[in-house]
Coordinates of N, CA and C in Angstrom, one line a residue:
X23 N 204.8 121.1 208.4 CA 204.5 121.8 207.2 C 203.1 121.3 206.7
X24 N 202.4 122.2 206.2 CA 201.0 121.9 205.7 C 201.0 121.1 204.4
X25 N 201.9 121.4 203.5 CA 202.0 120.7 202.3 C 203.1 119.7 202.3
X26 N 202.9 118.6 201.5 CA 204.1 117.7 201.4 C 205.1 118.4 200.5
X27 N 206.3 117.8 200.5 CA 207.4 118.4 199.7 C 207.0 118.5 198.2
X28 N 207.7 119.4 197.5 CA 207.5 119.5 196.1 C 207.8 118.2 195.4
X29 N 208.9 117.5 195.9 CA 209.2 116.2 195.2 C 208.1 115.2 195.4
X30 N 207.5 115.2 196.6 CA 206.3 114.3 196.8 C 205.2 114.6 195.9
X31 N 204.9 115.9 195.7 CA 203.8 116.3 194.8 C 204.1 116.0 193.4
X32 N 205.4 116.2 192.9 CA 205.8 115.9 191.6 C 205.7 114.4 191.3
X33 N 206.0 113.6 192.2 CA 205.9 112.1 192.0 C 204.4 111.7 191.7
X34 N 203.4 112.5 192.2 CA 202.0 112.1 192.0 C 201.5 112.6 190.6
X35 N 202.2 113.4 189.9 CA 201.8 113.9 188.6 C 202.2 112.8 187.6
X36 N 201.2 112.3 186.8 CA 201.5 111.3 185.9 C 202.6 111.7 184.9
X37 N 203.6 110.8 184.8 CA 204.8 111.1 183.9 C 205.9 112.0 184.4
X38 N 205.7 112.5 185.7 CA 206.7 113.3 186.2 C 207.7 112.6 187.2
X39 N 207.3 111.5 187.7 CA 208.1 110.8 188.7 C 209.5 110.6 188.2
X40 N 210.4 111.1 189.0 CA 211.9 111.0 188.7 C 212.4 111.9 187.6
X41 N 211.6 112.7 187.0 CA 212.0 113.5 185.9 C 212.5 114.9 186.3
X42 N 212.3 115.3 187.5 CA 212.7 116.6 188.0 C 214.0 116.5 188.8
X43 N 214.9 117.3 188.4 CA 216.2 117.3 189.1 C 216.1 117.6 190.6
X44 N 216.7 116.8 191.4 CA 216.5 117.0 192.8 C 217.1 118.3 193.3
X45 N 218.1 118.8 192.6 CA 218.7 120.1 193.0 C 217.7 121.2 192.8
X46 N 216.9 121.1 191.7 CA 215.9 122.1 191.4 C 214.8 122.1 192.4
X47 N 214.5 120.9 192.8 CA 213.4 120.7 193.9 C 213.9 121.3 195.2
X48 N 215.1 121.1 195.5 CA 215.7 121.7 196.8 C 215.7 123.2 196.7
X49 N 216.0 123.7 195.5 CA 216.0 125.2 195.3 C 214.6 125.7 195.5
X50 N 213.6 125.0 194.9 CA 212.2 125.5 194.9 C 211.7 125.4 196.4
X51 N 212.1 124.4 197.1 CA 211.7 124.3 198.5 C 212.3 125.4 199.3
X52 N 213.5 125.7 199.1 CA 214.2 126.8 199.8 C 213.5 128.2 199.5
X53 N 213.1 128.4 198.2 CA 212.4 129.6 197.9 C 211.0 129.7 198.6
X54 N 210.3 128.5 198.6 CA 209.0 128.5 199.3 C 209.2 128.8 200.7
X55 N 210.2 128.3 201.4 CA 210.4 128.6 202.8 C 210.7 130.1 203.0
X56 N 211.5 130.6 202.1 CA 211.9 132.1 202.2 C 210.6 132.9 202.0
X57 N 209.7 132.5 201.1 CA 208.5 133.2 200.9 C 207.6 133.2 202.1
X58 N 207.5 132.0 202.7 CA 206.7 131.8 203.9 C 207.3 132.7 205.0
X59 N 208.6 132.8 205.1 CA 209.2 133.6 206.2 C 208.9 135.1 206.0
X60 N 208.6 135.5 204.7 CA 208.2 136.9 204.5 C 206.7 137.1 204.7
X61 N 205.9 136.1 204.5 CA 204.5 136.3 204.6 C 204.1 136.3 206.1
X62 N 204.8 135.5 206.9 CA 204.5 135.4 208.4 C 204.4 136.7 209.1
X63 N 205.4 137.7 208.9 CA 205.3 138.9 209.6 C 204.3 139.9 209.0
X64 N 203.7 139.6 207.9 CA 202.7 140.5 207.3 C 201.5 140.5 208.2
X65 N 200.8 141.7 208.3 CA 199.6 141.8 209.0 C 198.5 141.2 208.2
X66 N 197.4 140.8 208.8 CA 196.2 140.3 208.1 C 195.8 141.2 207.0
X67 N 195.9 142.5 207.2 CA 195.5 143.5 206.2 C 196.4 143.5 205.0
X68 N 197.7 143.3 205.3 CA 198.7 143.2 204.2 C 198.6 141.9 203.4
X69 N 198.2 140.8 204.1 CA 198.0 139.6 203.4 C 196.8 139.7 202.5
X70 N 195.8 140.3 203.0 CA 194.5 140.4 202.2 C 194.5 141.4 201.1
X71 N 195.4 142.4 201.2 CA 195.5 143.5 200.3 C 197.0 143.8 200.0
X72 N 197.6 143.0 199.1 CA 199.0 143.3 198.8 C 199.3 144.6 198.1
X73 N 198.3 145.3 197.6 CA 198.5 146.6 197.0 C 199.1 147.6 198.1
X74 N 198.9 147.3 199.3 CA 199.5 148.1 200.4 C 201.0 148.1 200.3
X75 N 201.6 147.1 199.6 CA 203.0 147.0 199.6 C 203.7 147.4 198.3
X76 N 202.9 148.0 197.4 CA 203.4 148.4 196.1 C 204.0 149.8 196.2
X77 N 205.0 150.1 195.4 CA 205.6 151.5 195.4 C 204.5 152.5 195.2
X78 N 204.6 153.6 195.9 CA 203.6 154.6 195.8 C 202.4 154.5 196.8
X79 N 202.2 153.3 197.3 CA 201.2 153.1 198.3 C 201.6 153.8 199.6
X80 N 200.7 154.4 200.3 CA 201.1 155.1 201.5 C 201.6 154.1 202.6
X81 N 202.8 154.4 203.1 CA 203.5 153.6 204.1 C 204.1 152.3 203.6
X82 N 204.1 152.1 202.2 CA 204.7 150.9 201.7 C 206.1 150.6 202.1
X83 N 206.9 151.7 202.0 CA 208.4 151.5 202.4 C 208.5 151.1 203.8
X84 N 207.8 151.7 204.7 CA 207.8 151.3 206.1 C 207.4 149.9 206.3
X85 N 206.3 149.5 205.6 CA 205.8 148.1 205.8 C 206.9 147.1 205.3
X86 N 207.5 147.4 204.1 CA 208.4 146.5 203.5 C 209.7 146.4 204.4
X87 N 210.1 147.5 205.0 CA 211.3 147.4 205.9 C 210.9 146.6 207.1
X88 N 209.7 146.7 207.7 CA 209.3 145.9 208.8 C 209.3 144.5 208.5
X89 N 208.7 144.1 207.4 CA 208.6 142.7 206.9 C 210.0 142.1 206.8
X90 N 210.9 142.9 206.1 CA 212.3 142.5 206.0 C 213.0 142.2 207.3
X91 N 212.9 143.2 208.2 CA 213.5 143.0 209.5 C 212.9 141.8 210.3
X92 N 211.6 141.7 210.3 CA 211.0 140.6 211.1 C 211.2 139.2 210.4
X93 N 211.5 139.2 209.1 CA 211.7 137.9 208.4 C 213.1 137.5 208.3
X94 N 214.0 138.5 208.7 CA 215.4 138.2 208.5 C 215.9 138.3 207.1
X95 N 215.1 138.9 206.2 CA 215.5 139.1 204.8 C 215.9 140.5 204.5
X96 N 216.4 140.8 203.3 CA 216.7 142.2 203.0 C 215.4 142.8 202.4
X97 N 215.5 144.2 202.3 CA 214.4 144.9 201.7 C 214.3 144.5 200.2
X98 N 215.4 144.2 199.6 CA 215.4 143.8 198.2 C 214.7 142.4 198.0
X99 N 215.0 141.5 199.0 CA 214.3 140.2 198.9 C 212.8 140.4 199.0
X100 N 212.3 141.2 199.9 CA 210.9 141.4 200.0 C 210.3 142.1 198.8
X101 N 211.0 143.1 198.2 CA 210.5 143.7 197.0 C 210.5 142.7 195.8
X102 N 211.5 141.9 195.7 CA 211.5 140.8 194.7 C 210.3 139.9 194.8
X103 N 210.1 139.5 196.1 CA 208.9 138.6 196.4 C 207.6 139.2 196.0
X104 N 207.4 140.5 196.3 CA 206.2 141.2 196.0 C 206.1 141.3 194.5
X105 N 207.2 141.6 193.8 CA 207.2 141.7 192.3 C 206.8 140.4 191.7
X106 N 207.4 139.3 192.2 CA 207.1 138.0 191.6 C 205.6 137.7 191.9
X107 N 205.1 138.0 193.0 CA 203.7 137.8 193.3 C 202.8 138.5 192.3
X108 N 203.1 139.8 192.0 CA 202.3 140.5 191.1 C 202.4 140.0 189.7
X109 N 203.6 139.5 189.3 CA 203.7 138.9 188.0 C 202.9 137.7 187.9
X110 N 202.9 136.8 188.9 CA 202.2 135.6 188.8 C 200.7 135.9 188.8
X111 N 200.2 136.8 189.6 CA 198.8 137.2 189.6 C 198.4 137.7 188.3
X112 N 199.3 138.4 187.6 CA 198.9 138.9 186.3 C 198.8 137.8 185.3
X113 N 199.8 136.8 185.4 CA 199.7 135.7 184.5 C 198.4 134.9 184.7
X114 N 198.1 134.6 185.9 CA 196.9 133.8 186.2 C 195.6 134.5 185.7
X115 N 195.6 135.8 185.9 CA 194.4 136.6 185.4 C 194.3 136.6 183.9
X116 N 195.4 136.8 183.2 CA 195.4 136.8 181.8 C 195.0 135.4 181.2
X117 N 195.6 134.4 181.8 CA 195.3 133.0 181.3 C 193.9 132.7 181.5
X118 N 193.4 133.0 182.7 CA 192.0 132.7 183.1 C 191.1 133.5 182.1
X119 N 191.5 134.6 181.6 CA 190.7 135.4 180.7 C 190.8 134.9 179.3
X120 N 191.6 133.9 179.1 CA 191.6 133.2 177.7 C 192.7 133.7 176.9
X121 N 193.7 134.5 177.4 CA 194.8 135.0 176.5 C 195.7 133.8 176.2
X122 N 196.4 133.9 175.1 CA 197.4 132.9 174.6 C 198.6 132.9 175.6
X123 N 198.9 131.7 176.0 CA 200.0 131.5 177.0 C 201.4 132.0 176.4
X124 N 201.6 131.9 175.1 CA 202.8 132.4 174.5 C 203.0 133.9 174.6
X125 N 201.9 134.6 174.4 CA 201.9 136.0 174.5 C 202.1 136.5 175.9
X126 N 201.5 135.7 176.9 CA 201.6 136.1 178.3 C 203.0 135.9 178.7
X127 N 203.7 134.7 178.3 CA 205.1 134.5 178.7 C 206.0 135.6 178.1
X128 N 205.7 136.0 176.9 CA 206.5 137.1 176.3 C 206.5 138.3 177.1
X129 N 205.3 138.7 177.5 CA 205.1 139.9 178.4 C 205.7 139.7 179.7
X130 N 205.7 138.5 180.3 CA 206.3 138.3 181.6 C 207.8 138.5 181.5
X131 N 208.4 138.0 180.4 CA 209.9 138.2 180.3 C 210.2 139.7 180.2
X132 N 209.4 140.5 179.5 CA 209.6 141.9 179.4 C 209.4 142.6 180.8
X133 N 208.4 142.1 181.5 CA 208.2 142.7 182.9 C 209.3 142.3 183.8
X134 N 209.9 141.1 183.7 CA 211.0 140.7 184.5 C 212.2 141.7 184.3
X135 N 212.4 142.0 183.0 CA 213.5 143.0 182.7 C 213.2 144.4 183.3
X136 N 211.9 144.8 183.3 CA 211.5 146.1 183.9 C 211.7 146.0 185.4
X137 N 211.4 144.9 186.0 CA 211.5 144.8 187.4 C 213.0 144.9 187.8
X138 N 213.9 144.3 187.0 CA 215.3 144.4 187.2 C 215.8 145.9 187.2
X139 N 215.0 146.7 186.5 CA 215.3 148.1 186.5 C 214.6 148.9 187.5
X140 N 213.9 148.2 188.4 CA 213.2 148.9 189.5 C 211.7 149.3 189.3
X141 N 211.2 148.8 188.1 CA 209.8 149.1 187.8 C 208.9 148.0 188.3
X142 N 207.7 148.2 188.9 CA 206.9 147.2 189.4 C 205.6 147.0 188.6
X143 N 205.3 145.8 188.2 CA 204.0 145.5 187.6 C 203.0 145.5 188.7
X144 N 202.0 146.3 188.6 CA 201.0 146.3 189.7 C 199.6 146.0 189.3
X145 N 199.2 146.3 188.0 CA 197.9 146.0 187.6 C 197.9 145.0 186.4
X146 N 197.0 144.0 186.5 CA 197.0 143.1 185.3 C 196.4 143.8 184.1
X147 N 197.0 143.4 183.0 CA 196.5 144.0 181.7 C 195.1 143.5 181.5
X148 N 194.2 144.5 181.1 CA 192.8 144.1 180.9 C 192.7 143.4 179.5
X149 N 191.9 142.4 179.4 CA 191.7 141.7 178.1 C 191.0 142.7 177.2
X150 N 191.2 142.5 175.9 CA 190.5 143.3 174.9 C 189.0 143.1 175.0
X151 N 188.2 144.1 174.5 CA 186.8 144.1 174.5 C 186.3 142.8 173.8
X152 N 186.9 142.5 172.7 CA 186.5 141.3 172.0 C 186.6 140.0 172.8
X153 N 187.7 139.9 173.6 CA 187.9 138.7 174.5 C 186.9 138.8 175.7
X154 N 186.6 140.0 176.1 CA 185.6 140.1 177.2 C 184.3 139.6 176.8
X155 N 183.9 140.0 175.5 CA 182.6 139.6 175.0 C 182.5 138.1 174.8
X156 N 183.6 137.4 174.4 CA 183.7 136.0 174.1 C 183.5 135.2 175.4
X157 N 184.1 135.6 176.5 CA 184.1 134.9 177.7 C 183.3 135.6 178.8
X158 N 182.6 134.9 179.6 CA 182.0 135.6 180.7 C 183.1 135.9 181.7
X159 N 182.9 136.9 182.5 CA 183.9 137.3 183.5 C 184.0 136.3 184.5
X160 N 185.3 136.0 184.9 CA 185.6 135.0 185.9 C 185.2 135.6 187.3
X161 N 185.0 134.7 188.2 CA 184.6 135.2 189.6 C 185.9 135.8 190.2
X162 N 185.6 136.8 191.0 CA 186.7 137.6 191.6 C 187.4 136.7 192.7
X163 N 188.7 136.5 192.5 CA 189.4 135.7 193.5 C 189.9 136.6 194.6
X164 N 190.4 135.9 195.7 CA 190.9 136.7 196.9 C 192.0 137.6 196.5
X165 N 193.0 137.0 195.8 CA 194.1 137.8 195.3 C 195.2 138.2 196.3
X166 N 195.1 137.7 197.5 CA 196.1 138.1 198.5 C 197.2 137.0 198.7
X167 N 198.0 137.2 199.7 CA 199.1 136.3 200.0 C 198.6 135.1 200.8
X168 N 197.4 135.1 201.3 CA 196.9 134.0 202.1 C 195.7 134.5 202.9
X169 N 195.1 133.7 203.7 CA 194.0 134.0 204.5 C 194.3 135.1 205.5
X170 N 193.4 136.0 205.6 CA 193.6 137.2 206.5 C 193.2 136.9 207.9

């Protein structure tokens, strides 16, 4: 494994040593392993451009089915993973743009409910013009699942 375990990383954070439940760490490690298993069968193009996997994208259903089959996961697992990825990308974009974390968390909860109903968050909410003028634009990040 390229990274040390989550427990090992948590131990290095000041004040965190021994405060995280070992069951939660095992669950997080299992989720990370499942995510990795879904990323491995992705093509370099899919890793670099996750928008290819969103509903409505040409061939998205076929791609998702292939990833599910090759990873040993269900189509639902892959769709959930992609949805979580988009939600996290949206959170990071908004926080980087200076939005209040409380407001972002409230929106994420709402989006999680929408995802449970089959709706996908695909584009980050743009900050208001006032916030754009206050902050200079951040550099454009890769935004994919990993190196292509």
